[in-house]
Coordinates of C-alpha atoms in Angstrom, one line a residue:
X1 CA 119.3 101.4 78.9
X2 CA 118.9 104.9 79.3
X3 CA 118.7 106.2 83.3
X4 CA 118.5 109.7 84.5
X5 CA 119.7 110.6 88.1
X6 CA 117.9 113.1 89.7
X7 CA 117.6 114.9 93.1
X8 CA 114.7 116.1 94.5
X9 CA 115.0 119.1 96.6
X10 CA 111.7 120.5 96.8
X11 CA 108.8 118.3 95.9
X12 CA 104.9 118.4 96.6
X13 CA 105.5 120.8 99.9
X14 CA 108.9 119.3 101.1
X15 CA 110.6 121.5 103.3
X16 CA 114.3 121.6 102.7
X17 CA 115.2 122.5 106.3
X18 CA 113.7 119.8 107.5
X19 CA 113.7 116.6 105.1
X20 CA 116.9 115.5 103.6
X21 CA 116.5 115.7 99.8
X22 CA 115.4 112.6 98.0
X23 CA 117.4 111.4 95.3
X24 CA 116.0 109.2 92.4
X25 CA 117.0 106.9 89.7
X26 CA 114.8 106.6 87.1
X27 CA 115.9 103.6 84.6
X28 CA 113.9 103.2 81.1
X29 CA 112.9 100.2 80.5
X30 CA 115.2 98.7 77.5
X31 CA 113.3 99.0 74.2
X32 CA 110.6 101.4 76.0
X33 CA 110.3 105.2 76.1
X34 CA 114.0 107.2 75.9
X35 CA 115.8 103.2 76.0
X36 CA 117.1 101.9 73.0
X37 CA 115.6 98.5 71.1
X38 CA 118.1 95.8 73.0
X39 CA 120.5 94.8 70.9
X40 CA 120.2 91.0 71.8
X41 CA 117.0 89.0 72.9
X42 CA 116.1 87.6 76.4
X43 CA 115.7 91.2 78.0
X44 CA 112.9 90.1 80.1
X45 CA 111.9 90.8 84.0
X46 CA 114.3 89.0 85.7
X47 CA 117.1 90.6 83.6
X48 CA 115.9 93.9 83.9
X49 CA 115.4 93.9 87.7
X50 CA 119.1 92.5 88.2
X51 CA 120.2 95.2 85.3
X52 CA 118.9 98.1 87.8
X53 CA 120.4 96.5 90.8
X54 CA 123.6 96.8 88.9
X55 CA 122.9 100.4 88.0
X56 CA 122.1 101.4 91.6
X57 CA 125.7 99.5 92.4
X58 CA 127.2 101.0 90.0
X59 CA 125.9 104.6 91.1
X60 CA 126.8 104.1 94.9
X61 CA 123.7 103.3 96.4
X62 CA 124.4 100.0 98.4
X63 CA 120.6 100.2 99.8
X64 CA 117.7 101.2 98.1
X65 CA 113.7 101.4 97.3
X66 CA 112.4 100.2 94.2
X67 CA 108.7 101.6 92.7
X68 CA 106.9 100.7 90.1
X69 CA 103.7 100.6 88.3
X70 CA 103.3 99.0 85.2
X71 CA 105.9 96.6 84.2
X72 CA 107.9 98.3 87.0
X73 CA 105.6 96.4 88.9
X74 CA 107.0 93.4 88.4
X75 CA 110.4 94.6 87.8
X76 CA 110.0 96.1 91.2
X77 CA 108.7 92.7 93.2
X78 CA 111.4 90.6 90.8
X79 CA 114.2 93.1 92.5
X80 CA 112.3 92.3 96.0
X81 CA 112.6 88.3 95.8
X82 CA 115.9 88.7 94.3
X83 CA 118.5 90.6 95.8
X84 CA 116.0 91.5 98.8
X85 CA 119.1 92.0 100.9
X86 CA 119.6 95.5 98.7
X87 CA 116.2 96.9 99.2
X88 CA 114.7 99.2 101.9
X89 CA 111.6 98.0 100.6
X90 CA 109.3 98.2 96.9
X91 CA 106.6 100.3 96.5
X92 CA 103.9 98.4 93.8
X93 CA 101.0 100.5 91.9
X94 CA 99.6 98.0 92.0
X95 CA 100.7 94.5 93.6
X96 CA 100.1 92.1 91.2
X97 CA 98.4 89.3 93.3
X98 CA 96.0 87.0 92.0
X99 CA 92.5 86.5 94.1
X100 CA 93.0 83.9 97.1
X101 CA 90.5 81.0 96.0
X102 CA 89.9 80.5 99.7
X103 CA 87.7 83.4 99.3
X104 CA 85.8 82.9 96.4
X105 CA 82.3 82.2 99.4
X106 CA 83.5 85.3 101.2
X107 CA 84.0 88.2 98.9
X108 CA 83.9 91.8 99.6
X109 CA 82.2 94.2 97.3
X110 CA 85.4 95.6 95.8
X111 CA 86.6 92.0 95.2
X112 CA 83.9 91.4 92.9
X113 CA 83.8 94.2 91.1
X114 CA 87.8 93.3 90.7
X115 CA 87.1 90.1 89.6
X116 CA 84.6 91.2 87.0
X117 CA 87.4 93.9 85.7
X118 CA 90.0 91.0 85.6
X119 CA 88.3 88.5 83.5
X120 CA 87.7 91.2 81.0
X121 CA 91.3 91.9 80.6
X122 CA 93.4 88.8 82.3
X123 CA 93.6 87.0 78.8
X124 CA 95.3 89.8 77.6
X125 CA 97.9 90.0 80.4
X126 CA 98.5 85.8 80.2
X127 CA 102.5 86.7 80.4
X128 CA 101.8 88.3 83.7
X129 CA 99.7 85.3 85.0
X130 CA 101.9 83.0 84.5
X131 CA 104.4 85.4 86.0
X132 CA 102.7 85.8 89.1
X133 CA 101.1 82.7 89.6
X134 CA 104.2 80.3 88.5
X135 CA 107.2 79.7 90.8
X136 CA 108.3 84.0 90.8
X137 CA 104.5 84.0 92.7
X138 CA 106.5 83.1 95.9
X139 CA 105.9 85.1 98.8
X140 CA 107.6 88.4 98.8
X141 CA 108.6 89.1 102.1
X142 CA 110.9 92.9 101.9
X143 CA 108.5 95.8 103.2
X144 CA 106.1 96.9 100.7
X145 CA 103.7 99.5 99.9
X146 CA 100.5 99.1 97.4
X147 CA 98.6 101.9 95.9
X148 CA 95.4 100.3 94.0
X149 CA 94.3 103.3 92.1
X150 CA 90.5 103.1 91.4
X151 CA 90.6 102.7 87.8
X152 CA 93.5 100.1 87.5
X153 CA 92.4 96.9 85.5
X154 CA 94.1 94.6 88.5
X155 CA 92.9 95.7 92.2
X156 CA 93.4 93.2 94.2
X157 CA 92.2 93.3 97.8
X158 CA 94.4 93.7 100.8
X159 CA 94.1 89.9 102.0
X160 CA 94.6 88.6 98.2
X161 CA 98.3 90.9 98.9
X162 CA 99.1 89.7 102.1
X163 CA 99.2 86.2 100.7
X164 CA 101.9 87.1 98.7
X165 CA 103.6 90.0 99.9
X166 CA 103.8 89.1 103.9
X167 CA 105.1 92.5 104.8
X168 CA 102.8 95.2 103.7
X169 CA 103.7 98.4 105.5
X170 CA 101.6 101.0 103.8
X171 CA 98.3 100.3 101.9
X172 CA 96.4 102.5 100.3
X173 CA 93.4 102.8 98.1
X174 CA 93.4 106.4 96.5
X175 CA 89.9 108.2 95.6
X176 CA 90.8 108.7 92.1
X177 CA 93.8 107.7 89.1
X178 CA 94.5 104.8 87.3
X179 CA 96.8 102.5 85.3
X180 CA 99.2 105.4 84.8
X181 CA 99.5 106.8 88.3
X182 CA 102.0 109.4 87.3
X183 CA 99.8 111.4 85.3
X184 CA 98.4 112.6 88.7
X185 CA 102.0 113.4 90.0
X186 CA 101.1 114.9 93.5
X187 CA 99.0 112.2 94.2
X188 CA 101.9 110.1 92.9
X189 CA 104.5 111.4 94.8
X190 CA 102.5 111.4 97.8
X191 CA 102.1 107.6 97.4
X192 CA 105.6 107.0 97.3
X193 CA 106.8 109.3 99.7
X194 CA 104.2 108.0 102.8
X195 CA 105.8 104.4 102.2
X196 CA 109.2 105.0 101.7
X197 CA 109.2 107.4 105.2
X198 CA 108.1 103.9 106.4
X199 CA 111.3 102.0 105.4
X200 CA 114.1 104.6 105.8

């Protein structure tokens, strides 16, 4: 697994005289990006989340924030579930939360649109569906920030997300962007910073 430790001194208009530099550790998923294929099987969500917590400890971070999109959403959520005392909060793009059956007779427009998209995509996401609906779908109580982009496949409403993430401190639905939010770098950085300013 490759991890890059960065120190951001001026990002998106940050004033280095009034704001502390923000250290960022950017690990690459085993078998993705800059990391080699794992030598052994069993590198799933839980093992990766534990490895990232160990990585942060070895780098000297007693507490840290975790941010995730794509598979990182599940890994950041797992960190919040498995080692809540280690994280100041988790920021998810988007939060993985299933529709609330109790709202089926009272859906708002965005929820109807989200369900229509999910019907098309959910079968290909069966493993993630099982992960968020099974025992791993238990409530995540750490402070949580959520950014739901309009072109994302999974776009839960806040009330759906609050069933799984009862401690949402930041919620935003930006006007542009999709599944790979980092393709909008200024917006991505602004979303992440907006949440973590609240939970330092």
